[in-house]
XYZ file of N, CA and C in Angstrom:
537
model
N 0.827 -1.192 0.000
C 0.000 0.000 0.000
C 0.866 1.248 0.000
N 0.343 2.322 -0.541
C 1.068 3.588 -0.543
C 0.574 4.503 0.563
N -0.372 4.047 1.359
C -0.947 4.854 2.414
C -0.365 4.450 3.755
N -0.109 5.447 4.576
C 0.377 5.141 5.923
C -0.778 4.596 6.757
N -0.436 3.976 7.865
C -1.475 3.444 8.744
C -2.424 4.536 9.210
N -1.914 5.745 9.403
C -2.744 6.841 9.912
C -3.840 7.235 8.926
N -3.607 7.071 7.637
C -4.598 7.516 6.666
C -5.817 6.619 6.633
N -5.709 5.410 7.087
C -6.859 4.509 7.058
C -7.742 4.656 8.291
N -7.423 5.633 9.117
C -8.178 5.840 10.347
C -9.216 6.954 10.227
N -9.541 7.407 9.026
C -10.479 8.508 8.874
C -11.604 8.142 7.904
N -12.477 7.211 8.305
C -13.572 6.855 7.408
C -14.806 7.721 7.590
N -14.665 8.866 8.289
C -15.856 9.637 8.604
C -16.728 8.776 9.498
N -17.995 8.706 9.212
C -18.894 7.856 10.002
C -19.318 6.629 9.206
N -18.573 6.312 8.169
C -18.915 5.191 7.298
C -18.193 3.924 7.722
N -18.852 2.801 7.544
C -18.233 1.528 7.858
C -18.030 0.687 6.614
N -17.418 -0.459 6.784
C -17.258 -1.417 5.695
C -16.499 -0.855 4.510
N -16.906 -1.269 3.319
C -16.221 -0.852 2.096
C -16.302 0.660 1.893
N -17.430 1.268 2.279
C -17.542 2.718 2.146
C -16.535 3.417 3.053
N -16.359 2.907 4.254
C -15.378 3.481 5.167
C -13.968 3.350 4.629
N -13.677 2.210 3.985
C -12.357 2.019 3.387
C -12.107 3.048 2.294
N -13.076 3.209 1.398
C -12.912 4.199 0.320
C -12.816 5.611 0.887
N -13.650 5.919 1.875
C -13.629 7.256 2.476
C -12.281 7.538 3.135
N -11.685 6.537 3.753
C -10.357 6.713 4.351
C -9.343 7.112 3.291
N -9.397 6.445 2.156
C -8.466 6.785 1.084
C -8.775 8.157 0.504
N -10.053 8.492 0.399
C -10.409 9.823 -0.101
C -9.795 10.909 0.781
N -9.789 10.676 2.087
C -9.217 11.656 3.008
C -7.706 11.785 2.820
N -7.063 10.727 2.347
C -5.611 10.729 2.190
C -5.158 11.170 0.803
N -6.000 10.958 -0.198
C -5.601 11.282 -1.564
C -5.588 12.789 -1.780
N -4.588 13.282 -2.504
C -4.482 14.731 -2.664
C -5.516 15.302 -3.635
N -5.934 16.510 -3.338
C -6.726 17.331 -4.245
C -5.936 18.622 -4.398
N -5.660 18.977 -5.650
C -4.838 20.160 -5.913
C -5.547 21.101 -6.878
N -5.078 22.317 -6.870
C -5.604 23.314 -7.795
C -5.509 22.781 -9.225
N -6.600 22.936 -9.968
C -6.625 22.482 -11.352
C -7.122 21.065 -11.541
N -7.300 20.310 -10.464
C -7.805 18.947 -10.588
C -9.263 18.950 -11.036
N -9.668 17.838 -11.602
C -11.058 17.596 -11.966
C -11.478 16.339 -11.212
N -12.431 16.493 -10.294
C -12.895 15.363 -9.501
C -14.208 14.849 -10.067
N -14.323 13.539 -10.151
C -15.588 12.906 -10.508
C -16.033 12.153 -9.261
N -17.138 12.608 -8.677
C -17.626 12.083 -7.405
C -18.934 11.359 -7.653
N -19.053 10.139 -7.132
C -20.306 9.427 -7.319
C -20.263 7.986 -6.869
N -21.055 7.185 -7.553
C -21.271 5.798 -7.147
C -20.355 4.840 -7.908
N -20.795 3.591 -8.044
C -19.957 2.567 -8.671
C -19.705 2.832 -10.151
N -20.561 3.596 -10.803
C -20.307 3.954 -12.204
C -19.038 4.785 -12.290
N -18.848 5.681 -11.351
C -17.630 6.483 -11.283
C -16.468 5.619 -10.804
N -16.696 4.849 -9.749
C -15.644 4.026 -9.167
C -15.050 3.075 -10.196
N -15.871 2.548 -11.078
C -15.413 1.547 -12.030
C -14.682 2.097 -13.234
N -14.589 3.408 -13.386
C -13.971 3.987 -14.579
C -12.553 4.464 -14.337
N -11.703 4.227 -15.283
C -10.342 4.769 -15.264
C -10.388 6.113 -15.983
N -10.986 7.094 -15.327
C -11.327 8.363 -15.959
C -10.116 9.146 -16.429
N -9.027 9.080 -15.699
C -7.834 9.799 -16.129
C -7.326 9.265 -17.473
N -7.508 7.976 -17.694
C -7.111 7.388 -18.973
C -8.140 7.666 -20.058
N -9.414 7.507 -19.725
C -10.464 7.749 -20.712
C -10.485 9.196 -21.185
N -10.183 10.111 -20.278
C -10.217 11.536 -20.615
C -8.830 12.104 -20.906
N -7.835 11.240 -20.931
C -6.462 11.606 -21.293
C -5.918 12.756 -20.455
N -6.086 12.669 -19.132
C -5.578 13.723 -18.260
C -5.272 13.177 -16.877
N -4.051 13.393 -16.403
C -3.729 12.975 -15.036
C -4.405 13.856 -13.977
N -4.986 14.971 -14.396
C -5.680 15.861 -13.450
C -7.044 15.307 -13.048
N -7.580 14.375 -13.822
C -8.893 13.808 -13.541
C -8.736 12.749 -12.447
N -9.519 12.909 -11.382
C -9.399 12.011 -10.241
C -10.747 11.393 -9.904
N -10.734 10.081 -9.774
C -11.914 9.276 -9.485
C -12.172 9.272 -7.984
N -13.344 9.748 -7.593
C -13.760 9.668 -6.192
C -15.124 8.986 -6.126
N -15.195 7.843 -6.804
C -16.407 7.041 -6.798
C -16.298 5.918 -5.795
N -17.441 5.455 -5.347
C -17.438 4.372 -4.381
C -18.492 3.341 -4.746
N -18.463 2.240 -4.042
C -19.482 1.214 -4.216
C -19.119 0.184 -5.253
N -19.752 -0.950 -5.100
C -19.597 -2.062 -6.022
C -20.989 -2.603 -6.281
N -21.312 -2.856 -7.518
C -22.620 -3.401 -7.856
C -23.584 -2.311 -8.291
N -24.543 -2.695 -9.079
C -25.485 -1.758 -9.669
C -26.206 -0.931 -8.612
N -26.222 0.378 -8.834
C -26.947 1.326 -7.970
C -26.600 1.134 -6.492
N -25.318 1.105 -6.187
C -24.920 0.715 -4.837
C -24.923 1.829 -3.810
N -24.457 3.000 -4.148
C -24.340 4.021 -3.109
C -25.371 5.119 -3.304
N -25.773 5.669 -2.206
C -26.819 6.685 -2.240
C -26.229 8.065 -1.954
N -27.032 9.082 -2.143
C -26.573 10.448 -1.949
C -26.138 10.712 -0.514
N -26.723 10.016 0.447
C -26.329 10.186 1.850
C -24.882 9.747 2.077
N -24.419 8.741 1.336
C -23.026 8.298 1.436
C -22.109 9.402 0.921
N -22.444 9.966 -0.232
C -21.643 11.056 -0.795
C -21.599 12.231 0.175
N -22.707 12.525 0.831
C -22.746 13.626 1.800
C -21.708 13.426 2.902
N -21.527 12.190 3.327
C -20.550 11.899 4.377
C -19.116 11.918 3.842
N -18.951 11.653 2.560
C -17.607 11.616 1.977
C -17.080 12.990 1.575
N -17.959 13.912 1.238
C -17.507 15.210 0.733
C -16.522 15.923 1.650
N -16.762 16.003 2.961
C -15.764 16.663 3.810
C -14.406 15.950 3.807
N -14.401 14.644 3.603
C -13.141 13.908 3.530
C -12.440 14.164 2.198
N -13.208 14.208 1.123
C -12.640 14.440 -0.206
C -12.086 15.851 -0.322
N -12.836 16.839 0.165
C -12.501 18.246 -0.060
C -11.937 18.949 1.168
N -11.810 18.223 2.272
C -11.421 18.854 3.534
C -10.100 19.593 3.520
N -9.126 19.115 2.778
C -7.814 19.752 2.795
C -7.519 20.655 1.614
N -8.469 20.821 0.704
C -8.138 21.544 -0.531
C -7.954 23.042 -0.317
N -8.395 23.600 0.816
C -8.154 25.019 1.046
C -6.663 25.303 1.214
N -5.881 24.283 1.593
C -4.432 24.461 1.717
C -3.693 24.124 0.419
N -4.241 23.261 -0.417
C -3.527 22.805 -1.611
C -4.079 23.399 -2.898
N -5.161 24.142 -2.813
C -5.800 24.725 -3.987
C -7.081 23.984 -4.306
N -8.044 24.730 -4.787
C -9.343 24.147 -5.099
C -9.327 23.463 -6.457
N -10.060 22.359 -6.583
C -10.137 21.728 -7.904
C -10.792 22.682 -8.898
N -10.470 22.497 -10.147
C -11.065 23.327 -11.200
C -12.544 22.994 -11.384
N -12.853 21.687 -11.360
C -14.223 21.241 -11.568
C -14.514 20.019 -10.706
N -15.780 19.905 -10.330
C -16.282 18.694 -9.698
C -17.469 18.226 -10.518
N -17.416 16.983 -10.960
C -18.538 16.352 -11.641
C -19.226 15.428 -10.644
N -20.534 15.587 -10.496
C -21.319 14.699 -9.638
C -22.087 13.712 -10.502
N -21.957 12.440 -10.180
C -22.822 11.403 -10.746
C -23.380 10.633 -9.563
N -24.623 10.915 -9.212
C -25.225 10.270 -8.059
C -26.735 10.316 -8.204
N -27.408 9.374 -7.593
C -28.863 9.335 -7.612
C -29.453 8.091 -8.234
N -28.621 7.228 -8.829
C -29.157 6.031 -9.481
C -29.866 5.123 -8.477
N -29.323 5.010 -7.278
C -29.963 4.159 -6.266
C -31.339 4.709 -5.909
N -31.421 6.020 -5.713
C -32.692 6.632 -5.357
C -33.687 6.572 -6.508
N -33.217 6.723 -7.744
C -34.104 6.595 -8.908
C -34.707 5.201 -8.951
N -33.910 4.196 -8.634
C -34.386 2.810 -8.667
C -35.317 2.467 -7.509
N -35.249 3.248 -6.450
C -36.123 3.030 -5.291
C -37.392 3.851 -5.506
N -38.415 3.209 -6.008
C -39.624 3.947 -6.403
C -40.374 4.548 -5.225
N -39.981 4.235 -4.001
C -40.635 4.843 -2.843
C -40.023 6.199 -2.478
N -38.906 6.557 -3.110
C -38.247 7.825 -2.829
C -38.771 8.892 -3.778
N -39.324 9.955 -3.243
C -39.874 11.044 -4.056
C -38.751 11.832 -4.724
N -38.987 12.248 -5.959
C -38.010 13.045 -6.701
C -37.667 14.312 -5.918
N -38.665 14.944 -5.309
C -38.415 16.161 -4.528
C -37.435 15.885 -3.381
N -37.570 14.739 -2.720
C -36.645 14.374 -1.636
C -35.246 14.119 -2.190
N -35.175 13.509 -3.358
C -33.879 13.275 -3.995
C -33.192 14.602 -4.297
N -33.955 15.549 -4.793
C -33.378 16.856 -5.134
C -32.927 17.610 -3.888
N -33.636 17.447 -2.792
C -33.211 18.079 -1.540
C -31.834 17.564 -1.134
N -31.642 16.252 -1.209
C -30.354 15.655 -0.868
C -29.269 16.092 -1.850
N -29.594 16.135 -3.132
C -28.621 16.519 -4.156
C -28.190 17.968 -3.963
N -29.170 18.853 -3.738
C -28.858 20.267 -3.503
C -27.933 20.424 -2.295
N -28.189 19.656 -1.254
C -27.350 19.727 -0.055
C -25.916 19.308 -0.368
N -25.741 18.269 -1.179
C -24.392 17.839 -1.548
C -23.677 18.911 -2.367
N -24.377 19.537 -3.292
C -23.777 20.606 -4.089
C -23.406 21.782 -3.186
N -24.284 22.139 -2.264
C -23.997 23.241 -1.342
C -22.767 22.934 -0.488
N -22.633 21.692 -0.039
C -21.455 21.300 0.735
C -20.197 21.457 -0.104
N -20.237 20.985 -1.349
C -19.075 21.116 -2.238
C -18.746 22.589 -2.479
N -19.757 23.417 -2.695
C -19.513 24.838 -2.919
C -18.927 25.501 -1.681
N -19.341 25.071 -0.516
C -18.804 25.623 0.724
C -17.347 25.212 0.930
N -17.022 23.967 0.646
C -15.667 23.458 0.848
C -14.704 23.858 -0.272
N -15.224 24.132 -1.456
C -14.390 24.510 -2.610
C -15.102 25.638 -3.362
N -15.112 26.851 -2.791
C -15.967 27.928 -3.299
C -15.654 28.434 -4.703
N -14.462 28.206 -5.213
C -14.142 28.691 -6.560
C -14.278 27.604 -7.626
N -14.720 26.436 -7.234
C -14.787 25.285 -8.131
C -16.094 25.258 -8.914
N -16.006 25.029 -10.213
C -17.198 24.850 -11.050
C -17.790 23.472 -10.770
N -19.108 23.437 -10.628
C -19.808 22.186 -10.350
C -20.544 21.751 -11.608
N -20.377 20.489 -11.976
C -21.046 19.913 -13.143
C -21.892 18.731 -12.686
N -23.121 18.680 -13.141
C -24.027 17.591 -12.783
C -24.208 16.675 -13.978
N -23.991 15.398 -13.779
C -24.168 14.401 -14.828
C -25.511 13.704 -14.634
N -26.208 13.396 -15.726
C -27.505 12.736 -15.595
C -27.359 11.290 -15.137
N -28.367 10.825 -14.441
C -28.410 9.427 -14.021
C -28.713 8.561 -15.236
N -27.953 7.495 -15.370
C -28.173 6.516 -16.427
C -28.744 5.270 -15.755
N -30.028 4.964 -15.961
C -30.658 3.900 -15.188
C -30.306 2.484 -15.593
N -29.620 2.281 -16.703
C -29.295 0.923 -17.121
C -30.537 0.174 -17.570
N -30.502 -1.134 -17.418
C -31.654 -1.951 -17.774
C -32.719 -1.709 -16.712
N -33.832 -1.148 -17.156
C -34.828 -0.739 -16.164
C -36.229 -0.819 -16.741
N -37.178 -0.816 -15.838
C -38.587 -0.801 -16.234
C -38.960 0.572 -16.771
N -40.108 0.658 -17.379
C -40.608 1.940 -17.870
C -40.735 2.936 -16.724
N -41.130 2.439 -15.555
C -41.269 3.331 -14.398
C -39.917 3.924 -13.983
N -38.884 3.113 -13.960
C -37.551 3.597 -13.580
C -37.020 4.564 -14.639
N -37.232 4.243 -15.917
C -36.819 5.167 -16.978
C -37.530 6.508 -16.845
N -38.811 6.481 -16.521
C -39.576 7.712 -16.326
C -39.037 8.498 -15.129
N -38.715 7.795 -14.063
C -38.151 8.469 -12.883
C -36.783 9.068 -13.193
N -35.965 8.350 -13.954
C -34.654 8.879 -14.330
C -34.816 10.154 -15.148
N -35.737 10.148 -16.087
C -35.962 11.341 -16.902
C -36.429 12.504 -16.020
N -37.361 12.249 -15.096
C -37.861 13.305 -14.212
C -36.736 13.839 -13.317
N -35.923 12.947 -12.797
C -34.813 13.369 -11.947
C -33.804 14.184 -12.752
N -33.448 13.699 -13.934
C -32.498 14.427 -14.775
C -33.045 15.792 -15.174
N -34.339 15.874 -15.458
C -34.951 17.172 -15.756
C -34.859 18.099 -14.547
N -35.034 17.543 -13.359
C -34.906 18.339 -12.129
C -33.467 18.803 -11.925
N -32.498 17.932 -12.232
C -31.089 18.333 -12.150
C -30.796 19.485 -13.106
N -31.322 19.387 -14.319
C -31.110 20.441 -15.314
C -31.691 21.766 -14.813
N -32.913 21.734 -14.292
C -33.565 22.950 -13.792
C -32.776 23.541 -12.616
N -32.310 22.683 -11.726
C -31.492 23.138 -10.599
C -30.223 23.822 -11.098
N -29.542 23.206 -12.043
C -28.314 23.790 -12.582
C -28.595 25.123 -13.264
N -29.668 25.177 -14.036
C -30.012 26.423 -14.728
C -30.271 27.562 -13.747
N -30.747 27.238 -12.565
C -31.106 28.256 -11.573
C -29.995 28.539 -10.557
N -28.860 27.848 -10.671
C -27.823 27.950 -9.648
C -26.506 28.412 -10.260
N -26.000 29.506 -9.758
C -24.738 30.050 -10.249
C -23.592 29.086 -9.963
N -22.715 28.894 -10.940
C -21.561 28.029 -10.785
C -21.844 26.559 -10.985
N -23.102 26.226 -11.371
C -23.497 24.832 -11.571
C -23.991 24.666 -12.999
N -23.536 23.602 -13.650
C -23.933 23.317 -15.035
C -24.375 21.856 -15.145
N -25.412 21.624 -15.917
C -25.854 20.271 -16.236
C -25.177 19.853 -17.529
N -24.507 18.722 -17.527
C -23.812 18.216 -18.710
C -24.620 17.035 -19.226
N -25.366 17.263 -20.288
C -26.264 16.232 -20.800
C -25.506 15.270 -21.700
N -25.152 14.136 -21.123
C -24.437 13.107 -21.887
C -25.311 11.859 -22.024
N -26.622 12.006 -21.803
C -27.477 10.835 -21.842
C -28.787 11.031 -22.586
N -29.309 12.226 -22.655
C -30.678 12.453 -23.152
C -30.941 11.810 -24.508
N -29.967 11.800 -25.380
C -30.185 11.213 -26.710
C -30.308 9.694 -26.668
N -30.027 9.082 -25.538
C -30.099 7.632 -25.430
C -31.413 7.129 -24.836
N -32.284 8.035 -24.422
C -33.582 7.591 -23.893
C -34.345 6.884 -25.000
N -35.048 5.814 -24.623
C -35.851 5.098 -25.643
C -37.040 5.928 -26.074
């Protein structure tokens, strides 16, 4: 391992695999000019620095398995991910990909999902005030018509939120793929 024993002692309030990832997030550097991609297993599973041809791109995804982590997990990780950047420089951009678990849980209201998402964006803006925030649409994967409809409604809500919020942009990389 490249991490000292001390770095694995800061999982926030997360346990298990999430706590392990959060510990590393607290130890991994964030520097001025970096581009962070924060989210669930879709983010965790990508070698984004290679796909986007930039060593500045840093993966801060967690979870294993389809729709594994929820927005509440990201809320607990954000202070660990961004906690030290005021000393090392703020990232240039943060891309959020989160909400697939909540979209798949049909008992969760879209309005409640947006409340949680807004809170995560506000936390990121507070911890990294000069950083541009980019919101990525949820890609529901193989899903029922109901889940596809919920994904579209959630993504539309993300777009409206971004349009109404300074420093936040919706990056539509999915809309053309809806059936």
